[in-house]
Each structure stands twice: as structure tokens, then as C-alpha cells.
Amino acid sequence: MPQLSVWYFRTAILFLIAGICVGIYMSITHQFEATGAHAHINLLGWVTMAIFGIYYALNPVQAASRIAKIQYMLYTLGILVMGPSLFLMLTGNPALEPVVAISSLVTFAGVLLFAVILFTRKA
């Protein structure tokens, strides 16, 4: 399996752990304001990263490219910042809205870069 797939799967499981921790926190405290952060961490962190990992496992030539590694770093950075900042913003810190906005755009740039890989690179 390509190393990039391993990175994606390992990062995905860490985001799943984080997402579950947010869910447990919300359940214990009965404070569900952070539901959006919980969903983003699980869907963008766990599910989407696992799908990226599967794609690169099935396309090892793509996984070996420099653009794929840049895409991993960009997407991971975006979610790594967006998840906690969104959680904090939703739980009462509106000053973090610009951080959420910028990290969302970074995450989106990672998605767009993946689209470039899918549509322009030879498999």
C-alpha cells in the first residue's frame, strides 16, 4: 500500500477519535451547540480522508506524485485548524469565525486539488 494511503488512514482514525470525543463531551454535558463541529470532524476528517486513502491505495502512481502529498498536507491542515476552531466558535467564542472561515477555505482548496488530481492526472 502506498505510504500516502497509510498517512490518510492513520490521520482519519485520529479524526474519528477526536470526533467521538466531541460527541461524548456533548452527551455528558448535555450541550449540543458543537454538533456542527462534531459532524465536520467525523465527515471531513474520518470519512473523506478514508476515501482519499482508498483512492490512493487503488492508484499508487497517483499516490507517488508530489501534488498528492501537497493535497494531503493542505487538506489535513485545513481540517486540523477548522475542527477545533469551529468547536470553540460554536460553544461561545465568536471571535474565531475568521479562523473557521480561512481554515474552511484551506480545506476546500485541498478538495479542489484532489479534483485536479482526479481530472488531469493519468491513472
mmCIF file of C-alpha atoms in Angstrom:
data_model
loop_
_atom_site.group_PDB
_atom_site.id
_atom_site.type_symbol
_atom_site.label_atom_id
_atom_site.label_comp_id
_atom_site.label_asym_id
_atom_site.label_seq_id
_atom_site.Cartn_x
_atom_site.Cartn_y
_atom_site.Cartn_z
ATOM 1 C CA MET A 1 0.000 0.000 0.000
ATOM 2 C CA PRO A 2 1.375 3.471 -0.820
ATOM 3 C CA GLN A 3 2.692 5.480 2.101
ATOM 4 C CA LEU A 4 0.218 8.272 1.306
ATOM 5 C CA SER A 5 -2.685 5.867 1.853
ATOM 6 C CA VAL A 6 -1.207 4.895 5.208
ATOM 7 C CA TRP A 7 -0.943 8.590 6.144
ATOM 8 C CA TYR A 8 -4.565 9.136 5.183
ATOM 9 C CA PHE A 9 -5.823 6.119 7.134
ATOM 10 C CA ARG A 10 -3.797 6.993 10.233
ATOM 11 C CA THR A 11 -4.916 10.614 10.119
ATOM 12 C CA ALA A 12 -8.520 9.550 9.504
ATOM 13 C CA ILE A 13 -8.584 7.335 12.599
ATOM 14 C CA LEU A 14 -7.217 10.197 14.708
ATOM 15 C CA PHE A 15 -10.019 12.434 13.465
ATOM 16 C CA LEU A 16 -12.554 9.692 14.238
ATOM 17 C CA ILE A 17 -11.214 9.501 17.789
ATOM 18 C CA ALA A 18 -11.452 13.304 18.074
ATOM 19 C CA GLY A 19 -14.995 13.295 16.650
ATOM 20 C CA ILE A 20 -16.107 10.617 19.089
ATOM 21 C CA CYS A 21 -14.561 12.584 21.963
ATOM 22 C CA VAL A 22 -16.545 15.668 20.923
ATOM 23 C CA GLY A 23 -19.706 13.547 20.774
ATOM 24 C CA ILE A 24 -19.053 12.058 24.211
ATOM 25 C CA TYR A 25 -18.377 15.543 25.608
ATOM 26 C CA MET A 26 -21.683 16.814 24.198
ATOM 27 C CA SER A 27 -23.554 13.828 25.636
ATOM 28 C CA ILE A 28 -22.017 14.112 29.094
ATOM 29 C CA THR A 29 -22.555 17.870 29.354
ATOM 30 C CA HIS A 30 -25.924 17.928 27.534
ATOM 31 C CA GLN A 31 -24.548 20.835 25.498
ATOM 32 C CA PHE A 32 -25.119 20.218 21.812
ATOM 33 C CA GLU A 33 -24.062 23.570 20.367
ATOM 34 C CA ALA A 34 -20.977 21.939 18.838
ATOM 35 C CA THR A 35 -22.933 19.438 16.734
ATOM 36 C CA GLY A 36 -21.649 21.126 13.574
ATOM 37 C CA ALA A 37 -18.037 20.685 14.654
ATOM 38 C CA HIS A 38 -18.711 17.066 15.593
ATOM 39 C CA ALA A 39 -20.160 16.429 12.120
ATOM 40 C CA HIS A 40 -17.328 18.210 10.303
ATOM 41 C CA ILE A 41 -14.622 16.346 12.215
ATOM 42 C CA ASN A 42 -16.276 12.994 11.502
ATOM 43 C CA LEU A 43 -17.272 13.571 7.884
ATOM 44 C CA LEU A 44 -14.336 15.597 6.620
ATOM 45 C CA GLY A 45 -11.757 14.068 8.939
ATOM 46 C CA TRP A 46 -12.754 10.425 9.181
ATOM 47 C CA VAL A 47 -14.926 9.620 6.155
ATOM 48 C CA THR A 48 -13.411 11.812 3.452
ATOM 49 C CA MET A 49 -9.827 11.101 4.468
ATOM 50 C CA ALA A 50 -10.534 7.365 4.446
ATOM 51 C CA ILE A 51 -11.969 7.720 0.937
ATOM 52 C CA PHE A 52 -8.854 9.618 -0.162
ATOM 53 C CA GLY A 53 -6.758 6.805 1.343
ATOM 54 C CA ILE A 54 -8.731 4.188 -0.581
ATOM 55 C CA TYR A 55 -8.348 6.131 -3.833
ATOM 56 C CA TYR A 56 -4.595 6.397 -3.423
ATOM 57 C CA ALA A 57 -4.337 2.716 -2.430
ATOM 58 C CA LEU A 58 -6.063 1.835 -5.696
ATOM 59 C CA ASN A 59 -3.947 4.337 -7.668
ATOM 60 C CA PRO A 60 -0.374 4.044 -6.374
ATOM 61 C CA VAL A 61 1.040 6.043 -9.289
ATOM 62 C CA GLN A 62 -1.096 8.994 -8.200
ATOM 63 C CA ALA A 63 -0.076 8.494 -4.565
ATOM 64 C CA ALA A 64 3.595 8.830 -5.511
ATOM 65 C CA SER A 65 3.114 12.269 -7.056
ATOM 66 C CA ARG A 66 4.228 15.478 -5.392
ATOM 67 C CA ILE A 67 0.818 17.074 -5.953
ATOM 68 C CA ALA A 68 -0.854 14.249 -3.979
ATOM 69 C CA LYS A 69 1.415 14.887 -0.996
ATOM 70 C CA ILE A 70 0.694 18.620 -1.188
ATOM 71 C CA GLN A 71 -3.025 17.820 -1.335
ATOM 72 C CA TYR A 72 -2.704 15.682 1.808
ATOM 73 C CA MET A 73 -0.876 18.425 3.705
ATOM 74 C CA LEU A 74 -3.273 21.174 2.608
ATOM 75 C CA TYR A 75 -6.424 19.196 3.373
ATOM 76 C CA THR A 76 -5.104 17.925 6.712
ATOM 77 C CA LEU A 77 -4.000 21.388 7.813
ATOM 78 C CA GLY A 78 -7.414 22.804 6.940
ATOM 79 C CA ILE A 79 -9.319 20.254 8.994
ATOM 80 C CA LEU A 80 -6.809 20.292 11.832
ATOM 81 C CA VAL A 81 -7.468 24.012 12.307
ATOM 82 C CA MET A 82 -11.137 24.066 11.319
ATOM 83 C CA GLY A 83 -12.346 21.331 13.705
ATOM 84 C CA PRO A 84 -11.189 22.849 16.996
ATOM 85 C CA SER A 85 -11.837 26.449 15.937
ATOM 86 C CA LEU A 86 -15.370 25.569 14.813
ATOM 87 C CA PHE A 87 -15.955 23.753 18.104
ATOM 88 C CA LEU A 88 -14.785 26.789 20.085
ATOM 89 C CA MET A 89 -16.763 29.219 17.933
ATOM 90 C CA LEU A 90 -19.976 27.209 18.308
ATOM 91 C CA THR A 91 -19.526 26.916 22.058
ATOM 92 C CA GLY A 92 -19.314 30.644 22.633
ATOM 93 C CA ASN A 93 -16.205 32.174 21.085
ATOM 94 C CA PRO A 94 -17.429 34.116 18.025
ATOM 95 C CA ALA A 95 -14.023 35.776 17.614
ATOM 96 C CA LEU A 96 -12.836 32.556 15.964
ATOM 97 C CA GLU A 97 -15.131 32.989 12.979
ATOM 98 C CA PRO A 98 -12.308 34.311 10.734
ATOM 99 C CA VAL A 99 -10.152 31.297 11.664
ATOM 100 C CA VAL A 100 -13.032 28.969 10.801
ATOM 101 C CA ALA A 101 -13.560 30.775 7.501
ATOM 102 C CA ILE A 102 -9.900 30.664 6.473
ATOM 103 C CA SER A 103 -9.422 27.031 7.522
ATOM 104 C CA SER A 104 -12.606 26.100 5.643
ATOM 105 C CA LEU A 105 -11.146 27.680 2.525
ATOM 106 C CA VAL A 106 -7.879 25.790 3.041
ATOM 107 C CA THR A 107 -9.850 22.542 3.364
ATOM 108 C CA PHE A 108 -11.806 23.401 0.232
ATOM 109 C CA ALA A 109 -8.536 24.102 -1.592
ATOM 110 C CA GLY A 110 -7.459 20.577 -0.644
ATOM 111 C CA VAL A 111 -10.684 19.209 -2.136
ATOM 112 C CA LEU A 112 -10.173 21.231 -5.313
ATOM 113 C CA LEU A 113 -6.614 19.948 -5.569
ATOM 114 C CA PHE A 114 -7.940 16.390 -5.284
ATOM 115 C CA ALA A 115 -10.348 17.199 -8.131
ATOM 116 C CA VAL A 116 -7.389 18.397 -10.206
ATOM 117 C CA ILE A 117 -5.631 15.097 -9.479
ATOM 118 C CA LEU A 118 -8.718 13.116 -10.485
ATOM 119 C CA PHE A 119 -9.377 15.009 -13.715
ATOM 120 C CA THR A 120 -5.925 15.869 -15.028
ATOM 121 C CA ARG A 121 -3.507 13.174 -13.902
ATOM 122 C CA LYS A 122 -3.156 9.896 -15.737
ATOM 123 C CA ALA A 123 -4.028 6.854 -13.670
#
